[in-house]
């Protein structure tokens, strides 16, 4: 995580510093109250090859509140106390609010906690209070406030401004803040995020110490400042393009977008809403009445709970069911295989998939309209060649009318224990939309070391016409991003190179010093990126030199806009920004070296 603080004067000036690097199923489709339900046992072996029922209750860690529910604040506080500092713990929670009004609440969110409403529009559910993320557990440092989310709620903050001081993997989606939004911790300590989509903030957004941020298809009443890399696409009220001073990258629209699926109530029936695709999108999907899209009843989903086998999940998919992964940890001895067009795999409360024996956690066929959303893949102790594959090798079908979307799907190698993967995510299907991911080789926690959590490559894009909106990839032993497909596009990229490279020789790439964070293959003739940043923090050997952050063929069809590289506190240096272009970083000043346009 980047970790250099920003001056609380809101001036955009960085200050030196460093962050510690330690660091069985009911047939009913809807349960009216889901508090304290017991978890079912793992599926019996005889069930694995049989047809499976759809629907089912949502399990003990989906907590549903209604406006007349008593003790809401006490329950929120109880979950927060458990999850506040449980960065690599096993608890997983989804806090769901039925439509209505809730007064005097402060929902503080810790790790692996998601809060959302069960309305079709954010304005169906109003909390007169706050949904708060702060950093008291970490001495005011928000750079490790990962794995939590807020979705589909309207907030009227008590003070007029809601605090959402998060780092990576902490999406703020379909939210209506009837006031301002503060993205920094109390005291404006270190902060490194973040992502907003399909949201309306009536007041101003104050990022303060946030080093980088991406906002998509939203509306803001103003934006307060920028540190290194603030990117906007399709945002009403966004600041004008001005990179690098201040470092705003602003696109009037998002070329293609389709919002994340979400659970909602239609009367007493649970359904999953599937927003429709938009082209040249701008502003929210929900501001002018009912959002456009389709929905599926919960009876068309296999509602999975921890302990279920991968064979049972695959039997459900073969039957034609979708998957709803309730909060918890799922161990897999074979890949989840998605073969049917239009299949939805939706996680709640950071449901986590762990491949135990070196398999790939999830694969899709080369079909239209798969939606993968809202879960975490945690590498297992046996090396996996890949962790997520969208489409098989050689996939070539055109999916432009109905692409696969990968949204709030996060990948972790190490941290919660030793894990290994050669390439974390592989995108083979054309037209895939990767909308907010954090692919992270851990730099702290347990099971961390140059070879202990070995992971050479973060994401490899082989498919043509792939779009990434909000791409966070960090700390891989070699390339963080490799792009082989034609006509790829990335809007916002955040990266740090591996902290723990032992020496220059360990990252030597033939005759090149280090592996670029973002590598476009020499065979690519058309590619474009906007607002891309790479940072180095070589703490084991601060003398390491990284030749560049970005490497690409020097051809007119490969274009970059608003690039930056940063040496964090002088721990390693870059010689160039992209290819041989851009000034070197130097000293300990932590001042970005930038390139506005390439070539």
XYZ file of C-alpha atoms in Angstrom:
599
model
C 0.000 0.000 0.000
C 1.229 3.488 -0.636
C 1.790 5.137 2.657
C 3.107 8.657 2.404
C 0.802 11.075 4.247
C -0.766 14.203 2.877
C -0.681 17.503 4.669
C -4.013 18.138 6.439
C -4.033 21.668 5.092
C -5.627 20.210 1.918
C -2.861 21.668 -0.194
C -1.980 18.500 -2.101
C 1.581 18.480 -0.725
C 2.988 15.095 0.324
C 4.924 14.616 3.540
C 7.608 11.998 4.173
C 6.887 9.043 6.380
C 6.457 5.289 6.351
C 3.796 2.732 7.152
C 4.611 -0.398 9.119
C 4.771 -3.468 6.884
C 3.894 -5.867 9.761
C 1.568 -5.968 9.899
C -29.049 -28.523 3.174
C -31.402 -25.945 2.119
C -34.866 -24.575 3.019
C -37.262 -24.310 0.072
C -38.502 -20.915 1.069
C -37.142 -18.071 -1.014
C -37.276 -15.504 1.738
C -36.843 -15.619 5.481
C -38.514 -12.704 7.274
C -35.811 -12.529 9.927
C -32.322 -13.923 9.583
C -30.773 -13.385 12.972
C -29.061 -16.261 14.753
C -29.769 -19.011 12.236
C -27.618 -22.094 12.600
C -25.254 -23.060 9.824
C -26.165 -26.255 7.904
C -23.759 -29.141 7.702
C -21.716 -29.771 4.613
C -23.593 -31.466 1.773
C -23.713 -35.256 2.079
C -21.710 -37.151 -0.558
C -24.920 -38.609 -2.106
C -26.103 -35.086 -2.839
C -23.147 -34.204 -4.974
C -24.418 -35.825 -8.189
C -28.112 -35.047 -7.674
C -30.255 -32.117 -8.693
C -30.267 -29.435 -6.048
C -32.996 -27.147 -4.778
C -32.780 -23.436 -5.362
C -33.390 -20.728 -2.835
C -32.711 -21.215 0.825
C -32.069 -19.098 3.867
C -29.080 -16.808 3.941
C -27.300 -18.241 6.959
C -26.147 -16.879 10.301
C -23.779 -14.186 9.062
C -26.323 -12.355 6.946
C -28.029 -10.097 9.463
C -31.243 -8.469 8.232
C -32.704 -5.426 9.946
C -36.119 -3.809 9.510
C -37.192 -0.337 10.660
C -38.920 -1.874 13.694
C -36.033 -4.179 14.655
C -34.850 -3.537 18.197
C -31.211 -3.381 19.226
C -29.825 -2.471 15.818
C -27.044 -0.280 17.149
C -25.979 -2.899 19.688
C -25.742 -5.547 16.967
C -23.762 -3.235 14.695
C -21.381 -2.495 17.541
C -20.989 -6.205 18.346
C -19.984 -7.050 14.779
C -17.610 -4.104 14.657
C -15.857 -5.074 17.887
C -15.202 -8.512 16.416
C -14.079 -7.278 12.999
C -12.388 -3.953 13.686
C -8.838 -5.249 13.684
C -9.397 -8.815 12.355
C -7.426 -8.132 9.205
C -6.670 -11.790 8.501
C -9.468 -13.335 10.583
C -12.194 -15.769 9.520
C -15.300 -13.712 10.354
C -17.464 -12.612 7.414
C -20.652 -10.511 7.690
C -23.333 -8.910 5.509
C -25.524 -6.315 7.242
C -28.730 -5.819 5.227
C -31.396 -3.175 5.821
C -34.969 -3.549 4.585
C -36.469 -0.447 2.932
C -37.508 2.253 5.352
C -35.992 4.891 7.622
C -33.518 4.287 10.415
C -32.612 7.002 12.882
C -29.568 7.710 15.017
C -27.364 4.864 13.792
C -23.631 4.749 13.328
C -22.592 1.605 11.475
C -18.847 1.306 11.939
C -17.408 -1.190 9.484
C -14.460 -3.458 10.187
C -12.834 -6.106 8.034
C -14.925 -8.422 5.820
C -18.109 -6.499 6.596
C -20.563 -5.330 3.950
C -23.503 -3.053 4.576
C -26.300 -2.674 2.033
C -29.993 -2.026 1.712
C -32.586 -4.388 0.265
C -34.246 -1.663 -1.759
C -34.262 -1.337 -5.507
C -32.979 2.226 -5.220
C -30.683 3.731 -2.596
C -33.392 6.202 -1.662
C -35.701 3.349 -0.622
C -33.634 2.995 2.549
C -32.408 5.972 4.548
C -30.119 5.945 7.539
C -30.221 9.213 9.413
C -26.744 8.617 10.708
C -23.436 7.375 9.431
C -21.661 4.437 7.845
C -18.177 4.970 9.197
C -14.732 3.705 8.402
C -11.918 5.199 10.466
C -8.485 4.003 11.520
C -8.394 4.066 15.320
C -7.354 0.405 15.352
C -4.177 1.324 13.471
C -3.183 4.565 15.136
C -4.915 6.748 12.573
C -3.333 5.039 9.571
C -6.000 4.031 7.005
C -3.675 2.319 4.522
C -4.743 -1.169 5.724
C -8.513 -0.563 5.834
C -9.206 -3.275 3.237
C -12.113 -5.674 2.492
C -15.322 -3.840 3.485
C -18.092 -2.228 1.453
C -21.176 -0.016 1.446
C -23.900 -0.351 -1.166
C -27.386 0.888 -2.079
C -28.143 3.142 0.900
C -29.065 6.767 1.462
C -27.257 8.466 4.329
C -27.962 11.731 6.109
C -24.763 12.140 8.126
C -25.110 13.448 11.663
C -22.323 15.986 11.244
C -23.177 16.687 7.623
C -20.198 14.669 6.402
C -19.779 10.887 6.354
C -16.300 9.423 6.957
C -15.125 6.646 4.599
C -11.392 6.334 5.217
C -10.528 3.197 3.292
C -7.742 1.623 1.303
C -8.051 -1.001 -1.435
C -10.928 -3.532 -1.899
C -13.445 -1.261 -0.155
C -16.067 -0.251 -2.745
C -18.644 2.468 -2.183
C -21.427 1.622 -4.690
C -24.956 2.944 -5.353
C -24.786 5.222 -2.350
C -26.622 8.527 -1.840
C -24.904 10.751 0.685
C -27.131 13.671 1.607
C -24.149 15.717 2.664
C -20.406 15.490 2.251
C -18.006 12.580 2.154
C -14.609 12.558 3.887
C -12.202 9.919 2.574
C -9.467 10.464 5.191
C -9.083 9.219 8.771
C -9.475 11.415 11.807
C -6.466 13.694 11.959
C -5.793 13.248 8.227
C -3.395 10.356 8.746
C -2.129 8.190 5.937
C -4.703 6.932 3.425
C -4.465 4.949 0.220
C -7.694 4.034 -1.638
C -10.151 3.772 -3.291
C -13.297 3.382 -5.463
C -16.738 4.987 -5.826
C -19.329 4.005 -8.465
C -22.986 4.750 -9.291
C -23.214 7.081 -6.299
C -24.458 10.566 -5.569
C -22.771 12.775 -3.022
C -24.822 15.930 -2.629
C -22.034 17.794 -0.904
C -18.337 17.841 -1.565
C -15.946 14.908 -1.433
C -12.829 15.604 0.612
C -10.075 13.101 -0.160
C -7.479 15.007 1.895
C -4.644 12.500 2.425
C -5.869 9.925 -0.113
C -3.018 9.338 -2.504
C -5.174 8.016 -5.352
C -8.861 7.406 -6.045
C -11.159 6.350 -8.914
C -14.765 7.540 -9.226
C -17.047 6.202 -11.977
C -20.540 7.086 -13.267
C -21.536 9.179 -10.276
C -22.468 12.703 -9.236
C -20.576 14.857 -6.752
C -21.243 18.310 -5.391
C -17.528 19.089 -5.492
C -14.092 17.548 -5.058
C -11.650 18.967 -2.564
C -8.060 18.169 -3.558
C -5.671 15.667 -5.094
C -2.387 14.129 -3.977
C -0.997 11.936 -6.768
C -3.709 10.398 -8.967
C -7.428 11.210 -8.925
C -9.354 9.710 -11.866
C -12.968 10.304 -12.892
C -15.048 8.821 -15.710
C -18.710 9.681 -16.284
C -18.863 11.788 -13.109
C -21.145 14.808 -12.983
C -19.461 17.578 -11.017
C -15.962 16.160 -11.408
C -13.072 18.607 -11.578
C -11.743 19.462 -15.004
C -8.855 17.604 -16.589
C -5.637 19.098 -15.245
C -3.020 16.351 -14.742
C -0.414 16.706 -13.360
C -1.131 19.957 -11.514
C -3.446 19.146 -9.844
C -3.376 15.474 -10.830
C -6.951 15.118 -12.074
C -7.664 12.782 -14.995
C -11.230 13.347 -16.158
C -13.154 11.469 -18.853
C -16.605 12.831 -19.663
C -18.085 9.319 -19.962
C -17.226 5.688 -19.265
C -17.045 3.814 -22.586
C -18.942 0.708 -21.375
C -20.284 -0.101 -17.926
C -22.739 -2.464 -16.256
C -23.328 -2.118 -12.555
C -22.808 -4.921 -10.048
C -25.738 -7.312 -9.326
C -27.383 -6.864 -5.931
C -29.871 -8.574 -3.608
C -33.172 -6.803 -2.945
C -36.678 -7.429 -1.611
C -39.773 -7.413 -3.834
C -42.409 -7.472 -1.124
C -41.320 -10.472 0.948
C -39.497 -12.183 -1.928
C -35.737 -11.964 -2.264
C -34.513 -11.290 -5.783
C -31.209 -10.406 -7.431
C -31.238 -7.361 -9.705
C -29.067 -7.352 -12.811
C -28.441 -3.827 -14.088
C -28.306 -3.386 -17.842
C -25.246 -2.410 -19.832
C -24.637 1.222 -20.692
C -22.385 2.755 -23.284
C -20.866 6.198 -22.898
C -22.266 6.215 -19.384
C -22.466 9.303 -17.202
C -24.088 9.749 -13.801
C -25.982 7.202 -11.724
C -28.299 4.446 -12.959
C -30.953 5.087 -10.309
C -31.528 8.823 -10.236
C -34.540 8.942 -12.568
C -36.880 6.267 -11.266
C -36.545 2.492 -11.321
C -33.130 1.374 -12.565
C -33.069 -0.421 -15.893
C -32.346 -4.129 -15.919
C -33.802 -7.527 -15.093
C -34.095 -9.571 -11.921
C -33.989 -13.186 -10.822
C -35.855 -14.795 -7.888
C -33.750 -16.385 -5.207
C -35.349 -19.756 -6.141
C -33.073 -19.685 -9.216
C -29.970 -19.556 -6.980
C -28.203 -22.216 -5.019
C -27.627 -20.439 -1.726
C -24.255 -21.751 -0.647
C -22.875 -21.879 2.861
C -19.381 -22.692 4.127
C -18.753 -26.445 4.207
C -20.345 -27.094 0.834
C -18.143 -28.973 -1.611
C -17.024 -27.733 -4.985
C -18.766 -30.784 -6.498
C -22.083 -29.625 -5.042
C -21.572 -26.107 -6.348
C -20.838 -27.496 -9.799
C -23.908 -29.775 -9.648
C -26.024 -26.711 -8.935
C -24.512 -24.881 -11.883
C -25.074 -27.906 -14.136
C -28.729 -27.916 -13.078
C -28.981 -24.337 -14.311
C -28.908 -22.534 -10.994
C -26.917 -19.405 -10.197
C -24.747 -19.199 -7.090
C -25.203 -16.959 -4.069
C -22.223 -17.361 -1.758
C -23.192 -16.411 1.788
C -20.476 -15.047 4.090
C -17.730 -17.432 5.102
C -14.775 -19.418 3.810
C -15.158 -22.084 1.126
C -12.423 -24.681 0.591
C -12.241 -26.074 -2.943
C -10.646 -29.291 -4.216
C -11.709 -28.644 -7.828
C -12.551 -25.518 -9.790
C -16.009 -23.992 -9.739
C -16.888 -24.299 -13.449
C -19.312 -21.771 -14.945
C -20.417 -22.998 -18.383
C -23.854 -21.439 -18.942
C -24.354 -18.012 -20.479
C -25.818 -15.446 -18.121
C -24.759 -17.232 -14.946
C -24.465 -15.084 -11.831
C -21.986 -15.862 -9.059
C -22.604 -13.302 -6.325
C -20.875 -13.209 -2.966
C -22.137 -11.594 0.212
C -19.949 -10.375 3.052
C -16.638 -11.121 1.378
C -17.317 -14.847 0.868
C -13.850 -16.328 0.363
C -12.779 -19.150 -1.968
C -9.600 -21.087 -1.106
C -8.201 -23.707 -3.518
C -6.522 -26.218 -1.204
C -4.644 -28.437 -3.654
C -3.312 -26.148 -6.321
C -6.464 -26.002 -8.473
C -7.953 -22.897 -10.067
C -10.724 -21.514 -7.853
C -13.151 -20.559 -10.639
C -13.287 -20.876 -14.430
C -15.830 -19.739 -16.985
C -16.586 -20.966 -20.497
C -16.448 -18.580 -23.448
C -20.118 -17.579 -23.157
C -22.121 -14.369 -22.958
C -23.060 -12.407 -19.898
C -21.491 -14.163 -16.936
C -21.493 -11.942 -13.850
C -18.893 -12.569 -11.170
C -19.183 -10.228 -8.199
C -18.459 -9.667 -4.551
C -16.063 -12.389 -3.417
C -12.456 -12.920 -2.421
C -10.117 -15.619 -3.719
C -7.360 -16.532 -1.270
C -4.468 -18.593 -2.675
C -3.890 -21.935 -0.978
C -0.600 -23.403 0.261
C -0.076 -25.503 -2.898
C 0.822 -23.399 -5.902
C -2.067 -22.759 -8.319
C -1.146 -22.048 -11.919
C -4.102 -19.629 -11.937
C -6.763 -18.566 -9.433
C -9.460 -17.124 -11.725
C -9.868 -17.767 -15.463
C -12.462 -15.933 -17.549
C -12.836 -18.011 -20.710
C -10.590 -20.872 -21.840
C -7.309 -20.460 -23.649
C -7.982 -19.359 -27.216
C -11.437 -17.909 -26.496
C -12.487 -15.774 -29.460
C -16.274 -15.224 -29.471
C -17.531 -11.642 -29.653
C -19.375 -10.720 -26.442
C -19.768 -7.002 -27.049
C -23.585 -7.121 -26.734
C -23.438 -9.009 -23.426
C -19.981 -9.151 -21.853
C -18.783 -10.955 -18.781
C -18.252 -8.647 -15.817
C -15.805 -9.156 -12.954
C -16.752 -6.742 -10.169
C -15.446 -6.453 -6.646
C -13.669 -9.783 -7.110
C -10.476 -9.611 -5.093
C -7.453 -11.900 -5.036
C -4.929 -12.390 -2.222
C -1.727 -14.401 -2.092
C -0.360 -14.648 1.446
C -1.214 -12.577 4.491
C -3.703 -14.988 6.048
C -1.158 -17.791 5.604
C 1.303 -18.962 3.022
C -0.232 -19.085 -0.450
C 1.182 -19.324 -3.950
C -0.076 -18.766 -7.489
C 1.820 -18.321 -10.715
C -0.738 -16.017 -12.383
C -3.615 -14.783 -10.250
C -6.202 -13.739 -12.839
C -6.358 -14.613 -16.552
C -8.862 -12.937 -18.874
C -9.275 -14.876 -22.127
C -12.832 -13.911 -23.159
C -13.249 -10.913 -25.415
C -15.091 -7.787 -24.236
C -14.773 -8.657 -20.540
C -15.278 -5.724 -18.173
C -13.076 -5.809 -15.081
C -14.780 -3.285 -12.824
C -12.840 -2.828 -9.618
C -10.431 -5.497 -8.518
C -7.519 -5.624 -6.098
C -5.064 -8.393 -6.916
C -2.608 -8.464 -4.037
C 0.476 -10.430 -3.225
C 0.642 -9.675 0.483
C 3.387 -7.443 1.823
C 2.453 -8.087 5.483
C 0.664 -10.684 7.636
C 1.674 -14.347 7.926
C 3.118 -16.471 5.158
C 4.915 -13.544 3.570
C 8.321 -13.670 1.937
C 9.944 -13.417 -1.477
C 9.572 -17.197 -2.032
C 7.050 -17.975 0.760
C 4.106 -16.349 -1.064
C 5.642 -16.536 -4.505
C 3.366 -15.099 -7.198
C 5.057 -14.069 -10.408
C 2.179 -12.405 -12.256
C -0.920 -10.518 -11.152
C -3.252 -10.347 -14.145
C -2.810 -11.476 -17.740
C -5.259 -10.225 -20.372
C -5.292 -12.363 -23.508
C -8.754 -11.450 -24.795
C -9.362 -8.597 -27.207
C -11.491 -5.536 -26.412
C -11.191 -5.902 -22.635
C -11.932 -2.853 -20.461
C -10.621 -2.389 -16.927
C -12.173 0.332 -14.772
C -10.432 0.533 -11.415
C -7.469 -1.831 -11.623
C -5.404 -2.288 -8.442
C -2.548 -4.828 -8.696
C 0.363 -4.949 -6.250
C 3.628 -6.580 -5.199
C 4.105 -9.413 -7.713
C 7.504 -11.018 -8.143
C 7.578 -10.227 -11.853
C 4.977 -8.406 -13.992
C 1.916 -7.103 -12.160
C -0.069 -6.646 -15.403
C 0.570 -8.321 -18.753
C -1.690 -7.288 -21.636
C -1.667 -9.396 -24.819
C -5.166 -8.657 -26.197
C -5.841 -6.033 -28.841
C -7.807 -2.845 -28.207
C -7.552 -3.099 -24.438
C -8.373 -0.093 -22.284
C -7.661 0.727 -18.641
C -9.148 3.655 -16.751
C -7.203 4.027 -13.483
C -4.417 1.753 -12.349
C -2.716 1.653 -8.948
C 0.359 -0.401 -8.260
C 3.255 -0.953 -5.941
C 6.172 -3.118 -6.888
C 7.148 -5.905 -4.451
C 8.572 -4.460 -1.232
C 10.610 -7.554 -0.481
C 12.843 -7.992 -3.525
C 16.101 -9.076 -1.907
C 18.427 -7.412 -4.375
C 18.783 -6.107 -7.922
C 19.602 -9.545 -9.331
C 16.336 -11.011 -8.030
C 14.296 -8.769 -10.313
C 16.634 -8.674 -13.283
C 14.560 -9.100 -16.463
C 17.113 -10.097 -19.058
C 18.956 -6.901 -19.782
C 16.274 -4.747 -18.119
C 16.330 -3.558 -14.527
C 13.146 -4.957 -13.037
C 9.758 -5.947 -14.448
C 7.402 -3.143 -15.429
C 4.239 -2.863 -13.355
C 2.151 -2.701 -16.545
C 3.465 -4.465 -19.644
C 1.748 -4.270 -23.032
C 3.033 -7.049 -25.282
C 5.099 -6.182 -28.308
C 2.455 -7.831 -30.554
C -0.242 -5.341 -29.492
C -1.029 -2.596 -32.011
C -3.916 -0.824 -30.209
C -4.191 -0.115 -26.488
C -5.079 2.897 -24.343
C -4.788 3.805 -20.683
C -5.729 6.806 -18.549
C -4.534 7.681 -15.042
C -2.003 4.963 -14.290
C 0.433 5.002 -11.362
C 3.218 2.745 -10.100
C 5.165 3.159 -6.853
C 8.288 1.450 -5.555
C 9.290 0.829 -1.936
C 12.214 -1.555 -1.956
C 12.738 -1.824 1.788
C 15.051 -4.863 1.791
C 17.463 -3.251 -0.658
C 16.774 0.458 -1.137
C 19.489 0.654 -3.797
C 17.344 -1.306 -6.307
C 16.680 0.543 -9.547
C 13.491 -0.092 -11.547
C 13.943 0.821 -15.212
C 10.336 1.949 -15.710
C 6.804 1.572 -14.414
C 5.248 0.990 -17.845
C 6.506 -0.851 -20.910
C 4.750 -0.987 -24.286
C 5.440 -1.090 -28.006
C 6.281 2.316 -29.347
C 3.547 2.589 -31.974
C 0.852 5.225 -32.595
C -1.997 2.877 -31.691
C -0.710 2.298 -28.157
C -1.486 5.405 -26.136
C -1.191 6.425 -22.519
C -2.529 9.506 -20.766
C -1.470 10.755 -17.348
C 1.154 8.355 -16.067
C 3.201 8.625 -12.882
C 5.856 6.758 -10.959
C 6.794 7.453 -7.338
C 9.701 6.378 -5.179
C 8.284 6.133 -1.663
C 10.754 7.784 0.646
C 13.646 6.996 -1.663
C 13.387 3.245 -1.133
C 14.413 2.346 -4.687
C 14.181 4.485 -7.778
C 12.708 4.522 -11.291
C 14.853 5.499 -14.258
C 11.850 6.336 -16.482
C 8.044 6.415 -16.445
C 7.176 4.590 -19.698
C 9.756 2.934 -21.913
C 12.597 5.448 -22.145
C 10.316 8.439 -21.510
C 9.936 10.429 -18.318
C 12.396 11.794 -15.822
C 13.890 9.534 -13.161
C 12.759 9.708 -9.572
C 15.473 10.787 -7.213
C 16.345 11.093 -3.553
C 13.808 10.817 -0.775
C 11.432 13.558 -1.866
C 8.537 11.236 -2.875
C 7.648 13.543 -5.752
C 6.034 11.780 -8.724
C 7.647 11.753 -12.119
C 4.885 12.196 -14.670
C 4.156 11.797 -18.373
C 1.011 13.503 -19.652
C 0.837 11.796 -23.026
C 2.648 8.894 -24.680
C 3.811 8.576 -27.324
